[in-house]
Amino acid sequence: MAPAPRYRFAPSPTGFFHVGGARTALFNWALARSSGGTFVLRIEDTDDARNQPEWTQGIIDSLAWIGISAGDPHFEGPHFQSANANAHIGAAIRLFETGHAYFCDLTSEQIKARNDETGATGYVGYSRERNLGPGPDRVLRFRVPAGSTLVHDLVRGDVEFDNATIEDFVLLRSNGTPVFLLANVVDDVEMAISHVVRAEEHLPNTPKQQMIWRALGHEPPVWAHVPVLVNEQRKKLSKRRDKVALEQYRDEGYLADAMVNYLMTLGWSPGDHEIVPWSQIEPAFRLQDVNLSPAFFDVKKLGAFNGEYIRMMSVDQFVAACDPWIPAEWDRAKFAEIALHIQPRLVTLADAPGVVDFLFLADPVIDQDSWDTTFGADYATALLRQVTEAYETCAWDHLSLKTTMEDLMVSHEIKLGKASAGTRVAITGRTVGPPLFEALEVMGRDESLRRMRAALQRLAG
RNA sequence: GGCCCGUUCGUCUAGAGGCCUAGGACACCACCCUCUCAAGGUGGCGGCACGGGUUCGAAUCCCGUACGGGCUACCA
């Protein structure tokens, strides 16, 4: 029986967690869990000095947010590549001893100078037959064999590389430190990684890694290169130009479930319906079904998913989920009363305070345009006066408030939409917002009347 | 430049030679519902990059072209 598969996930610690990385992590996670295998987290930086503990913690936190929990039995790690430097160097020496690698004392400048003479590009095996031993200022290079290298890729099929196009690449720098390509393979071998699922950009590196695997005496793992995520210009998502930090979406009130679900629809399809819980995605995901072409990370569609997920919550869940975005001084009970009415109106949780702030502020922030257009109507001021008067004595529940206004509007021959506009602006300062009568009920008679009278005064003055 | 990968509505996708008059979702538009805005409902717009093959039959297989992207460090 074949051993349980081991999927390695190797984000580089750069201070944030990339949405593209998140998707790759989810792919690996689904595969590891549904196969009874293991998701192996490896922090990849060969230089220990660059490993920032808080960055690693950030990655672990972000993974946990999207459901990839370090406490899960299928989760292993984090492993640190830099901690394994001795093994990397040991492997390099073995490659030298077995003739798979050789030392070279040429500097980059010297190589460039030679190339200028010969018209060659890259490193063309200048020191291959010089039988140099180890020494200061010498790099160890892999002796790329003649022939070709065939990479079996679960997503893309067989890809053949002509070895003549692959230069004798460096394994050990002149200062003796291992290069990532080597470190990677050594760690993969040591951690018994069976599947390498990563972004397409790594495909050109794969023949090199595969050659190292074989030179080290091991069969390469199963490769799978998934398409990259791109921006509207169809360029790979980059930190400089694009919003790529998963943490940022979390902080803006995108739900983890929505993000996970959306990410999984990029390059793959869960089937007849695209809004599906992870419990259905996990067993359904297969690498064979992953697309070959890059996918645009569409924040608008993410927003649509997020709205769906917000609406799927119970009101209690929704209130609890909003809490981090609600200012500390706001009355929680009052927010809970209005929550039901704003739930279907949100794209992100961060939008919540903006649509109900009028309930909590000392005075509404009057939008001048809303005010001008609303009270530009000839009936508006008179009607507001009538409504204010009636609201002094009518029952204070949204149904009574509504019928009271309906009784008053008939003489003006307008519909409720126009009739309520003046009160809405007086109360909220805007023409758009949650249902007016429910908002009035939550706000209470005293404060509502105060605002309506203030509006009348402003109209008079 | 070299090597590699890719190409179905604007976007994400379904599609494994006949179920395709190419299906769904987001976006957009219209209408319905409606106290505003949303949500919800109904409908609309819109696509197989191009050219050759193979086949009775091609979005699907093959070749070429075009276009796009990725990689090309003693970074990871």
Coordinates of N, CA and C in Angstrom, one line a residue, chain A residues 152-344:
Chain A
H152 N 6.3 15.2 -15.7 CA 4.9 14.8 -15.7 C 4.2 15.7 -14.7
D153 N 3.2 16.5 -15.3 CA 2.5 17.4 -14.4 C 1.0 17.1 -14.4
L154 N 0.5 17.0 -13.2 CA -0.9 16.5 -13.1 C -1.9 17.5 -13.7
V155 N -1.5 18.7 -13.8 CA -2.4 19.8 -14.3 C -2.2 19.9 -15.8
R156 N -0.9 20.0 -16.2 CA -0.6 20.4 -17.6 C -0.1 19.3 -18.5
G157 N -0.1 18.1 -17.9 CA 0.4 17.0 -18.8 C 1.9 16.9 -18.8
D158 N 2.4 16.2 -19.8 CA 3.9 16.1 -19.9 C 4.5 17.3 -20.6
V159 N 5.6 17.8 -19.9 CA 6.3 19.0 -20.5 C 7.7 18.6 -20.7
E160 N 8.2 18.7 -21.9 CA 9.6 18.3 -22.1 C 10.5 19.5 -22.3
F161 N 11.7 19.4 -21.6 CA 12.7 20.5 -21.6 C 13.9 19.9 -22.3
D162 N 14.5 20.6 -23.2 CA 15.8 20.2 -23.8 C 16.9 20.6 -22.8
N163 N 17.6 19.7 -22.3 CA 18.7 20.0 -21.3 C 19.7 21.0 -21.8
A164 N 19.8 21.1 -23.2 CA 20.8 22.0 -23.7 C 20.4 23.5 -23.4
T165 N 19.1 23.7 -23.1 CA 18.7 25.0 -22.8 C 18.8 25.4 -21.4
I166 N 19.2 24.4 -20.6 CA 19.4 24.6 -19.1 C 20.9 24.7 -18.8
E167 N 21.2 25.8 -18.2 CA 22.7 26.0 -17.9 C 23.0 25.3 -16.7
D168 N 24.3 25.1 -16.5 CA 24.8 24.5 -15.3 C 24.6 25.4 -14.1
F169 N 23.5 25.2 -13.4 CA 23.1 26.2 -12.4 C 23.9 26.0 -11.1
V170 N 23.9 27.1 -10.3 CA 24.6 27.1 -9.0 C 23.9 26.3 -7.9
L171 N 24.6 25.5 -7.2 CA 24.1 24.8 -6.0 C 24.5 25.4 -4.7
L172 N 25.8 25.8 -4.7 CA 26.4 26.4 -3.5 C 27.1 27.7 -3.9
R173 N 26.8 28.8 -3.2 CA 27.3 30.0 -3.5 C 28.8 30.1 -3.2
S174 N 29.5 31.1 -3.6 CA 31.0 31.2 -3.3 C 31.2 31.3 -1.8
N175 N 30.2 31.8 -1.1 CA 30.4 31.8 0.4 C 30.0 30.5 1.1
G176 N 29.7 29.5 0.2 CA 29.4 28.2 0.8 C 28.0 27.9 1.2
T177 N 27.1 28.9 1.0 CA 25.7 28.7 1.4 C 24.9 28.1 0.3
P178 N 24.0 27.2 0.6 CA 23.2 26.6 -0.4 C 22.2 27.5 -1.1
V179 N 21.8 27.2 -2.3 CA 20.9 28.0 -3.0 C 19.5 27.4 -2.8
F180 N 18.4 28.2 -3.0 CA 17.1 27.7 -2.7 C 16.7 26.4 -3.4
L181 N 17.1 26.4 -4.7 CA 16.7 25.3 -5.5 C 17.1 23.9 -4.9
L182 N 18.4 23.9 -4.5 CA 18.9 22.7 -3.8 C 18.3 22.5 -2.5
A183 N 18.1 23.5 -1.7 CA 17.6 23.4 -0.4 C 16.2 22.8 -0.5
N184 N 15.5 23.3 -1.5 CA 14.1 22.8 -1.7 C 14.0 21.3 -1.9
V185 N 14.9 20.9 -2.8 CA 14.8 19.4 -3.1 C 15.2 18.6 -1.9
V186 N 16.3 19.0 -1.3 CA 16.8 18.3 -0.1 C 15.7 18.2 1.0
D187 N 15.1 19.3 1.2 CA 14.0 19.3 2.2 C 12.8 18.5 1.8
D188 N 12.5 18.5 0.5 CA 11.4 17.7 0.0 C 11.7 16.2 0.2
V189 N 13.0 15.8 -0.1 CA 13.4 14.4 0.1 C 13.3 14.1 1.6
E190 N 13.9 14.9 2.4 CA 13.9 14.6 3.8 C 12.5 14.6 4.4
M191 N 11.6 15.4 4.0 CA 10.3 15.4 4.5 C 9.4 14.5 3.8
A192 N 9.9 13.7 2.9 CA 9.2 12.7 2.2 C 7.9 13.3 1.5
I193 N 8.2 14.4 0.8 CA 7.1 15.1 0.1 C 6.7 14.3 -1.1
S194 N 5.5 14.0 -1.3 CA 5.0 13.2 -2.4 C 4.4 14.0 -3.5
H195 N 3.9 15.2 -3.1 CA 3.2 16.0 -4.1 C 3.6 17.5 -4.0
V196 N 4.0 18.0 -5.1 CA 4.3 19.5 -5.1 C 3.3 20.2 -5.9
V197 N 2.4 20.9 -5.3 CA 1.4 21.7 -5.9 C 1.7 23.1 -5.7
R198 N 2.0 23.8 -6.8 CA 2.4 25.2 -6.6 C 2.0 26.0 -7.9
A199 N 2.3 27.3 -7.9 CA 1.9 28.1 -9.0 C 2.8 27.9 -10.3
E200 N 2.2 28.1 -11.4 CA 2.7 27.9 -12.7 C 4.1 28.5 -12.9
E201 N 4.3 29.6 -12.2 CA 5.6 30.4 -12.4 C 6.8 29.5 -12.1
H202 N 6.6 28.4 -11.3 CA 7.7 27.6 -10.9 C 8.0 26.5 -11.9
L203 N 7.2 26.4 -13.0 CA 7.3 25.3 -13.9 C 8.7 25.3 -14.6
P204 N 9.3 26.4 -15.0 CA 10.6 26.4 -15.6 C 11.7 25.9 -14.7
N205 N 11.5 26.0 -13.4 CA 12.4 25.5 -12.4 C 12.4 24.0 -12.2
T206 N 11.3 23.4 -12.6 CA 11.0 22.0 -12.3 C 12.0 21.0 -12.9
P207 N 12.4 21.2 -14.1 CA 13.4 20.2 -14.6 C 14.7 20.2 -13.8
K208 N 15.1 21.4 -13.4 CA 16.3 21.5 -12.6 C 16.1 20.7 -11.3
Q209 N 15.0 20.9 -10.6 CA 14.7 20.2 -9.4 C 14.6 18.7 -9.6
Q210 N 14.0 18.4 -10.7 CA 13.8 17.0 -11.0 C 15.2 16.3 -11.2
M211 N 16.1 17.0 -11.9 CA 17.5 16.5 -12.1 C 18.2 16.3 -10.7
I212 N 18.0 17.2 -9.8 CA 18.6 17.1 -8.5 C 18.0 15.9 -7.8
W213 N 16.7 15.7 -7.8 CA 16.1 14.6 -7.2 C 16.7 13.3 -7.7
R214 N 16.9 13.2 -9.0 CA 17.4 11.9 -9.5 C 18.9 11.8 -9.2
A215 N 19.6 12.9 -9.3 CA 21.1 12.8 -9.0 C 21.3 12.4 -7.5
L216 N 20.3 12.7 -6.7 CA 20.4 12.4 -5.3 C 19.9 10.9 -5.0
G217 N 19.4 10.3 -6.1 CA 19.0 8.9 -6.0 C 17.5 8.7 -5.6
H218 N 16.7 9.7 -5.9 CA 15.3 9.6 -5.6 C 14.4 9.9 -6.8
E219 N 13.2 9.3 -6.8 CA 12.3 9.6 -7.8 C 11.6 10.9 -7.4
P220 N 11.4 11.7 -8.4 CA 10.7 13.0 -8.1 C 9.3 12.8 -7.7
P221 N 8.7 13.9 -7.0 CA 7.4 13.8 -6.6 C 6.4 14.0 -7.7
V222 N 5.1 13.9 -7.4 CA 4.1 14.3 -8.4 C 4.1 15.8 -8.4
W223 N 4.2 16.3 -9.6 CA 4.2 17.8 -9.8 C 2.8 18.2 -10.3
A224 N 2.4 19.4 -9.8 CA 1.2 20.0 -10.4 C 1.4 21.5 -10.3
H225 N 1.3 22.1 -11.5 CA 1.5 23.6 -11.5 C 0.2 24.2 -11.9
V226 N -0.4 25.0 -10.9 CA -1.7 25.6 -11.1 C -1.5 27.0 -11.7
P227 N -2.5 27.5 -12.5 CA -2.3 28.8 -13.1 C -2.2 29.9 -12.0
V228 N -1.5 31.0 -12.4 CA -1.4 32.1 -11.5 C -2.7 33.0 -11.5
L229 N -2.7 33.8 -10.5 CA -3.8 34.8 -10.4 C -3.3 36.1 -11.0
V230 N -4.1 36.8 -11.8 CA -3.7 38.0 -12.5 C -4.6 39.2 -12.1
N231 N -4.1 40.4 -12.5 CA -4.9 41.6 -12.3 C -5.6 41.9 -13.6
E232 N -6.3 43.1 -13.7 CA -7.1 43.4 -14.9 C -6.2 43.6 -16.1
Q233 N -4.9 43.8 -15.9 CA -4.0 43.9 -17.0 C -3.4 42.5 -17.4
R234 N -3.9 41.5 -16.7 CA -3.5 40.1 -17.0 C -2.1 39.9 -16.6
K235 N -1.6 40.7 -15.7 CA -0.3 40.4 -15.2 C -0.4 39.7 -13.8
K236 N 0.6 38.9 -13.5 CA 0.6 38.2 -12.2 C 0.4 39.2 -11.1
L237 N -0.4 38.9 -10.2 CA -0.7 39.8 -9.0 C 0.6 40.1 -8.3
S238 N 0.9 41.4 -8.1 CA 2.1 41.8 -7.4 C 1.8 42.7 -6.3
K239 N 2.6 42.7 -5.3 CA 2.3 43.5 -4.1 C 2.3 45.0 -4.4
R240 N 3.2 45.3 -5.3 CA 3.3 46.8 -5.6 C 2.0 47.4 -6.2
R241 N 1.5 46.7 -7.1 CA 0.4 47.3 -7.9 C -1.0 46.8 -7.4
D242 N -1.0 45.7 -6.8 CA -2.4 45.1 -6.6 C -2.6 44.9 -5.1
K243 N -3.8 44.8 -4.7 CA -4.1 44.5 -3.3 C -4.1 43.0 -3.2
V244 N -3.1 42.4 -2.6 CA -2.9 41.0 -2.6 C -2.9 40.4 -1.2
A245 N -2.8 41.2 -0.2 CA -2.6 40.7 1.2 C -3.9 40.1 1.7
L246 N -3.9 38.9 2.0 CA -5.1 38.2 2.5 C -5.6 39.0 3.8
E247 N -4.7 39.4 4.6 CA -5.0 40.0 5.9 C -5.8 41.3 5.6
Q248 N -5.5 42.0 4.5 CA -6.2 43.2 4.2 C -7.7 42.9 3.9
Y249 N -8.0 41.9 3.3 CA -9.4 41.5 3.0 C -10.1 41.1 4.3
R250 N -9.4 40.4 5.1 CA -9.9 40.0 6.4 C -10.3 41.3 7.2
D251 N -9.4 42.2 7.2 CA -9.6 43.5 8.0 C -10.7 44.3 7.4
E252 N -11.0 44.2 6.1 CA -12.0 45.0 5.5 C -13.4 44.3 5.6
G253 N -13.4 43.2 6.3 CA -14.8 42.6 6.6 C -15.2 41.6 5.6
Y254 N -14.3 41.0 4.9 CA -14.6 39.9 4.0 C -14.6 38.6 4.9
L255 N -15.6 37.8 4.8 CA -15.7 36.6 5.6 C -14.8 35.5 5.0
A256 N -14.2 34.8 6.0 CA -13.3 33.7 5.6 C -14.0 32.7 4.7
D257 N -15.2 32.3 5.0 CA -15.9 31.3 4.2 C -16.1 31.8 2.7
A258 N -16.4 33.1 2.6 CA -16.6 33.7 1.3 C -15.3 33.7 0.5
M259 N -14.3 34.1 1.2 CA -12.9 34.2 0.6 C -12.5 32.8 0.1
V260 N -12.7 31.9 1.0 CA -12.3 30.5 0.6 C -13.1 30.0 -0.6
N261 N -14.4 30.2 -0.5 CA -15.2 29.7 -1.6 C -14.9 30.4 -2.9
Y262 N -14.6 31.7 -2.8 CA -14.3 32.5 -4.1 C -13.0 32.0 -4.6
L263 N -12.0 31.9 -3.8 CA -10.7 31.5 -4.2 C -10.7 30.1 -4.9
M264 N -11.6 29.2 -4.4 CA -11.6 27.9 -5.0 C -12.3 27.9 -6.4
T265 N -13.0 29.0 -6.7 CA -13.6 29.0 -8.1 C -12.7 29.6 -9.1
L266 N -11.5 30.0 -8.7 CA -10.5 30.5 -9.6 C -9.6 29.4 -10.1
G267 N -9.8 29.0 -11.3 CA -9.1 27.9 -11.9 C -9.7 26.5 -11.7
W268 N -10.8 26.5 -11.0 CA -11.5 25.3 -10.7 C -13.0 25.6 -10.5
S269 N -13.8 24.6 -10.7 CA -15.3 24.8 -10.5 C -15.8 23.7 -9.6
P270 N -16.6 24.2 -8.5 CA -17.1 23.1 -7.6 C -18.3 22.4 -8.2
G271 N -18.8 22.8 -9.4 CA -19.9 22.0 -9.9 C -21.1 22.9 -10.3
D272 N -22.3 22.4 -10.1 CA -23.5 23.1 -10.6 C -23.7 24.4 -9.9
H273 N -23.3 24.5 -8.6 CA -23.4 25.7 -7.9 C -22.1 26.2 -7.4
E274 N -21.9 27.5 -7.5 CA -20.5 28.0 -7.1 C -20.5 28.4 -5.6
I275 N -21.6 28.7 -5.0 CA -21.6 29.0 -3.6 C -21.8 27.7 -2.9
V276 N -20.7 27.1 -2.4 CA -20.8 25.8 -1.7 C -19.8 25.8 -0.5
P277 N -20.2 25.1 0.5 CA -19.4 25.1 1.7 C -18.1 24.2 1.5
W278 N -17.2 24.5 2.3 CA -15.9 23.8 2.2 C -16.1 22.3 2.4
S279 N -17.1 21.9 3.2 CA -17.4 20.4 3.4 C -17.7 19.7 2.0
Q280 N -18.2 20.5 1.1 CA -18.4 19.9 -0.2 C -17.2 20.1 -1.2
I281 N -16.5 21.2 -1.0 CA -15.4 21.4 -1.8 C -14.3 20.4 -1.6
E282 N -14.0 20.2 -0.3 CA -12.9 19.4 0.0 C -12.9 18.0 -0.7
P283 N -13.9 17.2 -0.6 CA -13.9 15.9 -1.3 C -14.0 16.0 -2.8
A284 N -14.5 17.2 -3.3 CA -14.7 17.3 -4.8 C -13.5 17.7 -5.5
F285 N -12.6 18.4 -4.8 CA -11.4 19.0 -5.5 C -10.5 18.0 -6.1
R286 N -10.2 18.1 -7.4 CA -9.2 17.2 -8.0 C -8.3 18.0 -8.9
L287 N -7.0 17.7 -8.8 CA -6.0 18.5 -9.7 C -6.3 18.3 -11.2
Q288 N -6.8 17.2 -11.5 CA -7.0 16.9 -12.9 C -8.0 17.9 -13.5
D289 N -8.9 18.5 -12.6 CA -9.9 19.4 -13.1 C -9.5 20.8 -13.1
V290 N -8.3 21.1 -12.6 CA -7.9 22.5 -12.6 C -7.6 23.0 -14.0
N291 N -8.0 24.3 -14.2 CA -7.8 24.9 -15.5 C -6.3 25.2 -15.8
L292 N -6.1 25.6 -17.0 CA -4.7 25.8 -17.5 C -4.4 27.3 -17.6
S293 N -5.4 28.1 -17.6 CA -5.1 29.5 -17.9 C -5.3 30.4 -16.7
P294 N -4.5 31.5 -16.6 CA -4.6 32.4 -15.5 C -6.0 33.0 -15.2
A295 N -6.3 33.3 -14.0 CA -7.6 33.8 -13.6 C -7.5 35.2 -13.0
F296 N -8.4 36.0 -13.4 CA -8.4 37.4 -12.8 C -9.1 37.4 -11.5
F297 N -8.4 37.9 -10.5 CA -8.9 38.1 -9.2 C -9.9 39.2 -9.1
D298 N -11.2 39.0 -9.2 CA -12.2 40.0 -9.3 C -12.8 40.4 -8.0
V299 N -12.4 41.5 -7.5 CA -12.9 41.9 -6.1 C -14.4 42.1 -6.1
K300 N -14.9 42.5 -7.3 CA -16.4 42.7 -7.3 C -17.1 41.4 -7.1
K301 N -16.6 40.3 -7.7 CA -17.3 39.0 -7.6 C -17.0 38.5 -6.1
L302 N -15.9 38.8 -5.6 CA -15.6 38.4 -4.2 C -16.6 39.1 -3.3
G303 N -16.9 40.3 -3.6 CA -17.9 41.1 -2.9 C -19.3 40.5 -3.0
A304 N -19.6 40.0 -4.2 CA -20.9 39.3 -4.4 C -21.0 38.0 -3.5
F305 N -19.9 37.3 -3.5 CA -19.8 36.1 -2.6 C -20.0 36.5 -1.2
N306 N -19.3 37.6 -0.8 CA -19.3 38.0 0.6 C -20.7 38.4 1.0
G307 N -21.4 39.1 0.1 CA -22.8 39.5 0.4 C -23.7 38.3 0.6
E308 N -23.5 37.3 -0.2 CA -24.2 36.0 -0.1 C -24.0 35.4 1.3
Y309 N -22.7 35.3 1.7 CA -22.4 34.7 2.9 C -22.9 35.5 4.1
I310 N -22.9 36.8 4.0 CA -23.4 37.7 5.1 C -24.9 37.4 5.2
R311 N -25.6 37.3 4.1 CA -27.1 37.0 4.2 C -27.4 35.6 4.7
M312 N -26.4 34.7 4.5 CA -26.7 33.3 5.0 C -26.6 33.2 6.5
M313 N -26.0 34.2 7.2 CA -25.8 34.1 8.6 C -27.2 34.4 9.3
S314 N -27.3 33.8 10.5 CA -28.4 34.2 11.3 C -28.2 35.6 11.8
V315 N -29.2 36.2 12.3 CA -29.0 37.6 12.8 C -28.0 37.7 13.9
D316 N -28.1 36.7 14.8 CA -27.2 36.7 15.9 C -25.8 36.5 15.5
Q317 N -25.6 35.7 14.5 CA -24.2 35.5 14.0 C -23.7 36.8 13.3
F318 N -24.7 37.4 12.6 CA -24.3 38.6 11.9 C -23.9 39.7 12.9
V319 N -24.7 39.9 14.0 CA -24.4 40.9 15.0 C -23.0 40.6 15.6
A320 N -22.8 39.4 15.9 CA -21.5 39.0 16.5 C -20.3 39.3 15.5
A321 N -20.6 39.0 14.3 CA -19.5 39.1 13.3 C -19.2 40.6 13.0
C322 N -20.2 41.5 13.2 CA -20.0 42.9 13.0 C -19.2 43.6 14.1
D323 N -19.3 43.0 15.2 CA -18.8 43.6 16.4 C -17.4 44.3 16.3
P324 N -16.4 43.7 15.7 CA -15.1 44.3 15.6 C -15.1 45.6 14.8
W325 N -16.1 45.8 13.9 CA -16.2 47.0 13.1 C -17.0 48.1 13.7
I326 N -17.7 47.8 14.8 CA -18.6 48.7 15.4 C -17.8 49.5 16.5
P327 N -17.8 50.8 16.5 CA -17.1 51.6 17.5 C -17.5 51.2 18.9
A328 N -16.5 51.2 19.8 CA -16.6 50.7 21.1 C -17.8 51.4 21.9
E329 N -17.9 52.7 21.6 CA -18.9 53.5 22.4 C -20.3 53.3 21.9
W330 N -20.5 52.6 20.8 CA -21.9 52.4 20.3 C -22.7 51.4 21.1
D331 N -23.9 51.7 21.3 CA -24.8 50.8 22.1 C -25.1 49.5 21.3
R332 N -24.5 48.4 21.9 CA -24.7 47.1 21.2 C -26.1 46.7 21.1
A333 N -26.9 47.0 22.1 CA -28.3 46.5 22.0 C -29.1 47.2 20.9
K334 N -28.7 48.5 20.7 CA -29.4 49.3 19.6 C -29.0 48.8 18.3
F335 N -27.7 48.4 18.2 CA -27.2 47.9 16.9 C -27.9 46.6 16.6
A336 N -28.1 45.8 17.6 CA -28.7 44.5 17.4 C -30.1 44.6 16.9
E337 N -30.8 45.7 17.3 CA -32.2 45.9 16.9 C -32.2 46.3 15.4
I338 N -31.3 47.0 14.9 CA -31.3 47.4 13.5 C -30.6 46.5 12.6
A339 N -29.8 45.5 13.2 CA -29.0 44.7 12.4 C -29.7 43.9 11.3
L340 N -30.9 43.4 11.7 CA -31.7 42.6 10.7 C -31.9 43.4 9.4
H341 N -32.1 44.7 9.6 CA -32.4 45.5 8.4 C -31.2 46.0 7.6
I342 N -30.0 45.8 8.1 CA -28.9 46.2 7.3 C -28.2 45.0 6.7
Q343 N -28.5 43.8 7.3 CA -27.8 42.6 6.8 C -27.9 42.4 5.3
P344 N -29.0 42.5 4.7 CA -29.1 42.3 3.2 C -28.4 43.4 2.4

